[in-house]
Amino acid sequence: MNEDITVAGSAAIRAQEAASHGLGRAMQDGALDALSGGVVVRETIGKGLGVYADRPFTVGELVVRGRVERAAPHRTRHSFQKDWDLHVELDETARSINHSCVPNTGVVDNTLGGYDFVALVPIPAGQEITWDYETTEYESIAVEDCLCGSSECRGRTRGFRYRTDPIRYLAAYLRSRPHPVQTATAGPA
């Protein structure tokens, strides 16, 4: 792909979606999200497409709103797990966000059936937008050899079921059952 894809939309739609999602007054007051610009999809070095901040984002700010394009017939390297037996394909912008073991965004289920990607740290203009695939995938097949380059890189993604650390931003369906590690260590009631 030779040209950048800029995501666009209207302030009225942003405010309505922010209110229905409960993102608070900052979003309702017109904070820039993926519907009004703020990110571009472009080629990355060695990873295919990636999403980059076109402006700075503050902690807690909505960076990208992922929209469902269709249900996936089965898990793929590019699908997103939304429930124990449901994988979906999201729009190109959300689908193009690459993995990092130390991401700058976290996921929140949204009212559109997809995921919102919310800034975990300040994100300067020009920085690649990333998220941790293990926060939506119970069993991950997406990253056999991680390319995030973080000093905390896990080498590959295995899935939520293998995580032992607490995760603040996590797919809602993963919160609906006890974590396998917590269940195994909890012992009898």
PDB file of C-alpha atoms in Angstrom:
ATOM      1  CA  MET A   1       0.000   0.000   0.000  1.00  0.00           C
ATOM      2  CA  ASN A   2       1.570   3.280  -1.106  1.00  0.00           C
ATOM      3  CA  GLU A   3      -0.716   5.849   0.454  1.00  0.00           C
ATOM      4  CA  ASP A   4      -1.686   6.407   4.077  1.00  0.00           C
ATOM      5  CA  ILE A   5      -5.290   5.766   5.089  1.00  0.00           C
ATOM      6  CA  THR A   6      -6.690   8.472   7.364  1.00  0.00           C
ATOM      7  CA  VAL A   7      -9.751   7.582   9.428  1.00  0.00           C
ATOM      8  CA  ALA A   8     -12.491  10.227   9.403  1.00  0.00           C
ATOM      9  CA  GLY A   9     -15.958  10.962  10.870  1.00  0.00           C
ATOM     10  CA  SER A  10     -18.172  13.653  12.388  1.00  0.00           C
ATOM     11  CA  ALA A  11     -18.118  15.257  15.830  1.00  0.00           C
ATOM     12  CA  ALA A  12     -21.798  14.379  16.392  1.00  0.00           C
ATOM     13  CA  ILE A  13     -21.140  10.670  15.813  1.00  0.00           C
ATOM     14  CA  ARG A  14     -18.070  10.803  18.099  1.00  0.00           C
ATOM     15  CA  ALA A  15     -20.051  12.410  20.904  1.00  0.00           C
ATOM     16  CA  GLN A  16     -22.957   9.967  20.573  1.00  0.00           C
ATOM     17  CA  GLU A  17     -20.664   6.920  20.553  1.00  0.00           C
ATOM     18  CA  ALA A  18     -18.595   8.295  23.445  1.00  0.00           C
ATOM     19  CA  ALA A  19     -21.725   8.851  25.534  1.00  0.00           C
ATOM     20  CA  SER A  20     -23.118   5.388  24.778  1.00  0.00           C
ATOM     21  CA  HIS A  21     -19.756   3.802  25.583  1.00  0.00           C
ATOM     22  CA  GLY A  22     -19.355   5.706  28.822  1.00  0.00           C
ATOM     23  CA  LEU A  23     -15.998   7.231  27.907  1.00  0.00           C
ATOM     24  CA  GLY A  24     -16.874  10.369  29.796  1.00  0.00           C
ATOM     25  CA  ARG A  25     -16.961  14.068  29.253  1.00  0.00           C
ATOM     26  CA  ALA A  26     -13.551  14.321  27.585  1.00  0.00           C
ATOM     27  CA  MET A  27     -14.779  12.269  24.628  1.00  0.00           C
ATOM     28  CA  GLN A  28     -18.112  14.066  24.553  1.00  0.00           C
ATOM     29  CA  ASP A  29     -16.271  17.374  24.439  1.00  0.00           C
ATOM     30  CA  GLY A  30     -14.634  16.376  21.173  1.00  0.00           C
ATOM     31  CA  ALA A  31     -11.396  14.625  22.123  1.00  0.00           C
ATOM     32  CA  LEU A  32      -9.856  13.383  18.902  1.00  0.00           C
ATOM     33  CA  ASP A  33     -10.426   9.681  18.278  1.00  0.00           C
ATOM     34  CA  ALA A  34     -10.005   7.418  15.286  1.00  0.00           C
ATOM     35  CA  LEU A  35     -13.302   8.635  13.822  1.00  0.00           C
ATOM     36  CA  SER A  36     -11.940  12.162  13.375  1.00  0.00           C
ATOM     37  CA  GLY A  37      -8.387  11.379  12.374  1.00  0.00           C
ATOM     38  CA  GLY A  38      -5.427  11.085  14.616  1.00  0.00           C
ATOM     39  CA  VAL A  39      -4.034   7.855  13.159  1.00  0.00           C
ATOM     40  CA  VAL A  40      -2.801   6.630   9.796  1.00  0.00           C
ATOM     41  CA  VAL A  41      -2.280   3.120   8.449  1.00  0.00           C
ATOM     42  CA  ARG A  42       0.990   2.652   6.585  1.00  0.00           C
ATOM     43  CA  GLU A  43       3.731   0.145   5.868  1.00  0.00           C
ATOM     44  CA  THR A  44       6.073  -0.756   8.717  1.00  0.00           C
ATOM     45  CA  ILE A  45       9.579  -2.102   8.466  1.00  0.00           C
ATOM     46  CA  GLY A  46       9.384  -5.903   8.556  1.00  0.00           C
ATOM     47  CA  LYS A  47       5.804  -6.164   9.872  1.00  0.00           C
ATOM     48  CA  GLY A  48       3.508  -5.260   6.986  1.00  0.00           C
ATOM     49  CA  LEU A  49       0.929  -2.609   7.799  1.00  0.00           C
ATOM     50  CA  GLY A  50       0.935  -0.675  11.039  1.00  0.00           C
ATOM     51  CA  VAL A  51      -1.026   2.154  12.637  1.00  0.00           C
ATOM     52  CA  TYR A  52       0.731   5.372  13.617  1.00  0.00           C
ATOM     53  CA  ALA A  53      -0.324   8.362  15.705  1.00  0.00           C
ATOM     54  CA  ASP A  54      -0.854  11.405  13.520  1.00  0.00           C
ATOM     55  CA  ARG A  55      -1.075  13.572  16.639  1.00  0.00           C
ATOM     56  CA  PRO A  56      -0.291  13.131  20.350  1.00  0.00           C
ATOM     57  CA  PHE A  57      -2.674  11.087  22.541  1.00  0.00           C
ATOM     58  CA  THR A  58      -3.011  11.347  26.310  1.00  0.00           C
ATOM     59  CA  VAL A  59      -3.397   8.476  28.781  1.00  0.00           C
ATOM     60  CA  GLY A  60      -6.975   7.140  28.713  1.00  0.00           C
ATOM     61  CA  GLU A  61      -7.781   8.714  25.358  1.00  0.00           C
ATOM     62  CA  LEU A  62      -9.511   6.649  22.688  1.00  0.00           C
ATOM     63  CA  VAL A  63      -6.991   6.097  19.892  1.00  0.00           C
ATOM     64  CA  VAL A  64      -8.827   3.671  17.567  1.00  0.00           C
ATOM     65  CA  ARG A  65     -12.407   2.404  17.575  1.00  0.00           C
ATOM     66  CA  GLY A  66     -12.495  -1.082  16.046  1.00  0.00           C
ATOM     67  CA  ARG A  67     -15.615  -1.927  14.049  1.00  0.00           C
ATOM     68  CA  VAL A  68     -16.741  -5.437  13.159  1.00  0.00           C
ATOM     69  CA  GLU A  69     -16.791  -6.166   9.436  1.00  0.00           C
ATOM     70  CA  ARG A  70     -17.963  -9.783   9.750  1.00  0.00           C
ATOM     71  CA  ALA A  71     -17.887 -12.856  11.947  1.00  0.00           C
ATOM     72  CA  ALA A  72     -14.931 -15.099  11.160  1.00  0.00           C
ATOM     73  CA  PRO A  73     -15.813 -18.740  10.468  1.00  0.00           C
ATOM     74  CA  HIS A  74     -12.825 -19.762  12.624  1.00  0.00           C
ATOM     75  CA  ARG A  75      -9.801 -18.274  14.368  1.00  0.00           C
ATOM     76  CA  THR A  76      -7.224 -16.768  12.000  1.00  0.00           C
ATOM     77  CA  ARG A  77      -4.004 -14.845  12.429  1.00  0.00           C
ATOM     78  CA  HIS A  78      -5.972 -11.627  11.799  1.00  0.00           C
ATOM     79  CA  SER A  79      -9.259 -12.303  13.617  1.00  0.00           C
ATOM     80  CA  PHE A  80     -10.140 -10.941  17.053  1.00  0.00           C
ATOM     81  CA  GLN A  81     -11.655 -13.190  19.698  1.00  0.00           C
ATOM     82  CA  LYS A  82     -14.828 -11.635  21.156  1.00  0.00           C
ATOM     83  CA  ASP A  83     -16.195 -14.628  23.085  1.00  0.00           C
ATOM     84  CA  TRP A  84     -15.254 -18.221  23.863  1.00  0.00           C
ATOM     85  CA  ASP A  85     -16.604 -19.390  20.501  1.00  0.00           C
ATOM     86  CA  LEU A  86     -16.640 -16.183  18.450  1.00  0.00           C
ATOM     87  CA  HIS A  87     -13.942 -14.584  16.333  1.00  0.00           C
ATOM     88  CA  VAL A  88     -14.575 -11.479  14.245  1.00  0.00           C
ATOM     89  CA  GLU A  89     -12.778  -9.493  11.589  1.00  0.00           C
ATOM     90  CA  LEU A  90     -12.440  -5.813  12.428  1.00  0.00           C
ATOM     91  CA  ASP A  91     -11.960  -2.866  10.073  1.00  0.00           C
ATOM     92  CA  GLU A  92      -8.572  -2.269   8.473  1.00  0.00           C
ATOM     93  CA  THR A  93      -7.391   0.305  10.999  1.00  0.00           C
ATOM     94  CA  ALA A  94      -8.001  -1.950  14.025  1.00  0.00           C
ATOM     95  CA  ARG A  95      -6.734  -5.017  12.160  1.00  0.00           C
ATOM     96  CA  SER A  96      -3.505  -3.189  11.282  1.00  0.00           C
ATOM     97  CA  ILE A  97      -2.497  -2.415  14.877  1.00  0.00           C
ATOM     98  CA  ASN A  98       0.543  -4.548  15.610  1.00  0.00           C
ATOM     99  CA  HIS A  99       1.373  -6.499  18.759  1.00  0.00           C
ATOM    100  CA  SER A 100       3.784  -5.409  21.445  1.00  0.00           C
ATOM    101  CA  CYS A 101       4.614  -7.162  24.710  1.00  0.00           C
ATOM    102  CA  VAL A 102       4.690  -3.645  26.207  1.00  0.00           C
ATOM    103  CA  PRO A 103       1.871  -1.950  24.279  1.00  0.00           C
ATOM    104  CA  ASN A 104       0.888   1.697  24.269  1.00  0.00           C
ATOM    105  CA  THR A 105      -2.853   0.893  24.046  1.00  0.00           C
ATOM    106  CA  GLY A 106      -5.193  -1.491  25.825  1.00  0.00           C
ATOM    107  CA  VAL A 107      -8.515  -2.928  24.644  1.00  0.00           C
ATOM    108  CA  VAL A 108     -12.018  -2.193  25.881  1.00  0.00           C
ATOM    109  CA  ASP A 109     -15.126  -3.880  24.416  1.00  0.00           C
ATOM    110  CA  ASN A 110     -17.168  -1.287  22.551  1.00  0.00           C
ATOM    111  CA  THR A 111     -20.834  -0.890  21.658  1.00  0.00           C
ATOM    112  CA  LEU A 112     -20.115  -1.680  18.008  1.00  0.00           C
ATOM    113  CA  GLY A 113     -19.141  -5.292  18.760  1.00  0.00           C
ATOM    114  CA  GLY A 114     -15.423  -4.577  18.375  1.00  0.00           C
ATOM    115  CA  TYR A 115     -12.701  -3.207  20.592  1.00  0.00           C
ATOM    116  CA  ASP A 116     -11.642   0.315  21.444  1.00  0.00           C
ATOM    117  CA  PHE A 117      -7.892   0.845  21.740  1.00  0.00           C
ATOM    118  CA  VAL A 118      -7.225   3.240  24.629  1.00  0.00           C
ATOM    119  CA  ALA A 119      -3.888   4.958  25.328  1.00  0.00           C
ATOM    120  CA  LEU A 120      -2.071   3.369  28.289  1.00  0.00           C
ATOM    121  CA  VAL A 121       0.774   5.896  28.133  1.00  0.00           C
ATOM    122  CA  PRO A 122       1.245   9.255  26.421  1.00  0.00           C
ATOM    123  CA  ILE A 123       1.642   8.553  22.698  1.00  0.00           C
ATOM    124  CA  PRO A 124       3.564  11.155  20.688  1.00  0.00           C
ATOM    125  CA  ALA A 125       2.789  11.909  17.052  1.00  0.00           C
ATOM    126  CA  GLY A 126       4.644   9.505  14.770  1.00  0.00           C
ATOM    127  CA  GLN A 127       4.744   6.588  17.241  1.00  0.00           C
ATOM    128  CA  GLU A 128       3.383   3.204  16.168  1.00  0.00           C
ATOM    129  CA  ILE A 129       0.164   2.204  17.939  1.00  0.00           C
ATOM    130  CA  THR A 130       0.422  -1.267  19.526  1.00  0.00           C
ATOM    131  CA  TRP A 131      -1.615  -3.608  21.724  1.00  0.00           C
ATOM    132  CA  ASP A 132      -0.989  -6.956  23.418  1.00  0.00           C
ATOM    133  CA  TYR A 133      -2.711  -9.754  21.473  1.00  0.00           C
ATOM    134  CA  GLU A 134      -2.924 -11.843  24.652  1.00  0.00           C
ATOM    135  CA  THR A 135      -5.540  -9.432  26.043  1.00  0.00           C
ATOM    136  CA  THR A 136      -8.196 -10.722  23.611  1.00  0.00           C
ATOM    137  CA  GLU A 137      -6.992 -14.169  22.548  1.00  0.00           C
ATOM    138  CA  TYR A 138      -7.404 -17.087  24.951  1.00  0.00           C
ATOM    139  CA  GLU A 139      -5.116 -19.154  22.680  1.00  0.00           C
ATOM    140  CA  SER A 140      -3.079 -17.041  20.274  1.00  0.00           C
ATOM    141  CA  ILE A 141      -1.777 -18.183  16.905  1.00  0.00           C
ATOM    142  CA  ALA A 142      -0.899 -14.723  15.612  1.00  0.00           C
ATOM    143  CA  VAL A 143       2.739 -14.144  16.605  1.00  0.00           C
ATOM    144  CA  GLU A 144       5.109 -17.086  16.467  1.00  0.00           C
ATOM    145  CA  ASP A 145       8.180 -14.835  16.588  1.00  0.00           C
ATOM    146  CA  CYS A 146       7.565 -11.474  18.251  1.00  0.00           C
ATOM    147  CA  LEU A 147       9.066  -8.436  16.536  1.00  0.00           C
ATOM    148  CA  CYS A 148       8.115  -5.830  19.158  1.00  0.00           C
ATOM    149  CA  GLY A 149      11.718  -5.183  20.201  1.00  0.00           C
ATOM    150  CA  SER A 150      10.771  -4.460  23.818  1.00  0.00           C
ATOM    151  CA  SER A 151      13.230  -5.311  26.576  1.00  0.00           C
ATOM    152  CA  GLU A 152      10.291  -7.203  28.124  1.00  0.00           C
ATOM    153  CA  CYS A 153       9.512  -9.161  24.939  1.00  0.00           C
ATOM    154  CA  ARG A 154       8.023 -12.613  25.597  1.00  0.00           C
ATOM    155  CA  GLY A 155       9.327 -13.928  22.252  1.00  0.00           C
ATOM    156  CA  ARG A 156       5.869 -14.911  20.972  1.00  0.00           C
ATOM    157  CA  THR A 157       2.210 -14.677  21.904  1.00  0.00           C
ATOM    158  CA  ARG A 158       0.665 -17.756  23.462  1.00  0.00           C
ATOM    159  CA  GLY A 159      -2.657 -16.424  24.748  1.00  0.00           C
ATOM    160  CA  PHE A 160      -4.372 -15.197  27.881  1.00  0.00           C
ATOM    161  CA  ARG A 161      -4.564 -18.691  29.370  1.00  0.00           C
ATOM    162  CA  TYR A 162      -0.788 -18.626  29.893  1.00  0.00           C
ATOM    163  CA  ARG A 163      -0.659 -15.209  31.586  1.00  0.00           C
ATOM    164  CA  THR A 164      -0.073 -14.991  35.318  1.00  0.00           C
ATOM    165  CA  ASP A 165       0.215 -11.216  35.626  1.00  0.00           C
ATOM    166  CA  PRO A 166      -2.780  -8.908  36.162  1.00  0.00           C
ATOM    167  CA  ILE A 167      -4.036  -7.147  33.049  1.00  0.00           C
ATOM    168  CA  ARG A 168      -6.031  -3.932  33.380  1.00  0.00           C
ATOM    169  CA  TYR A 169      -7.383  -3.727  29.831  1.00  0.00           C
ATOM    170  CA  LEU A 170      -8.816  -7.106  28.869  1.00  0.00           C
ATOM    171  CA  ALA A 171     -11.589  -8.467  26.651  1.00  0.00           C
ATOM    172  CA  ALA A 172     -14.817  -8.743  28.651  1.00  0.00           C
ATOM    173  CA  TYR A 173     -15.364 -12.419  27.829  1.00  0.00           C
ATOM    174  CA  LEU A 174     -12.026 -13.288  29.475  1.00  0.00           C
ATOM    175  CA  ARG A 175     -13.289 -11.700  32.704  1.00  0.00           C
ATOM    176  CA  SER A 176     -16.434 -13.880  32.615  1.00  0.00           C
ATOM    177  CA  ARG A 177     -14.653 -17.028  33.822  1.00  0.00           C
ATOM    178  CA  PRO A 178     -11.936 -17.462  36.426  1.00  0.00           C
ATOM    179  CA  HIS A 179      -8.401 -17.283  35.063  1.00  0.00           C
ATOM    180  CA  PRO A 180      -7.044 -20.870  34.705  1.00  0.00           C
ATOM    181  CA  VAL A 181      -3.927 -20.073  36.761  1.00  0.00           C
ATOM    182  CA  GLN A 182      -5.975 -18.424  39.519  1.00  0.00           C
ATOM    183  CA  THR A 183      -8.381 -21.394  39.550  1.00  0.00           C
ATOM    184  CA  ALA A 184      -5.508 -23.887  39.796  1.00  0.00           C
ATOM    185  CA  THR A 185      -3.838 -22.004  42.652  1.00  0.00           C
ATOM    186  CA  ALA A 186      -7.010 -21.113  44.563  1.00  0.00           C
ATOM    187  CA  GLY A 187      -7.501 -24.617  45.950  1.00  0.00           C
ATOM    188  CA  PRO A 188     -10.731 -25.925  47.497  1.00  0.00           C
ATOM    189  CA  ALA A 189     -13.298 -23.447  48.775  1.00  0.00           C
TER     190      ALA A 189
END
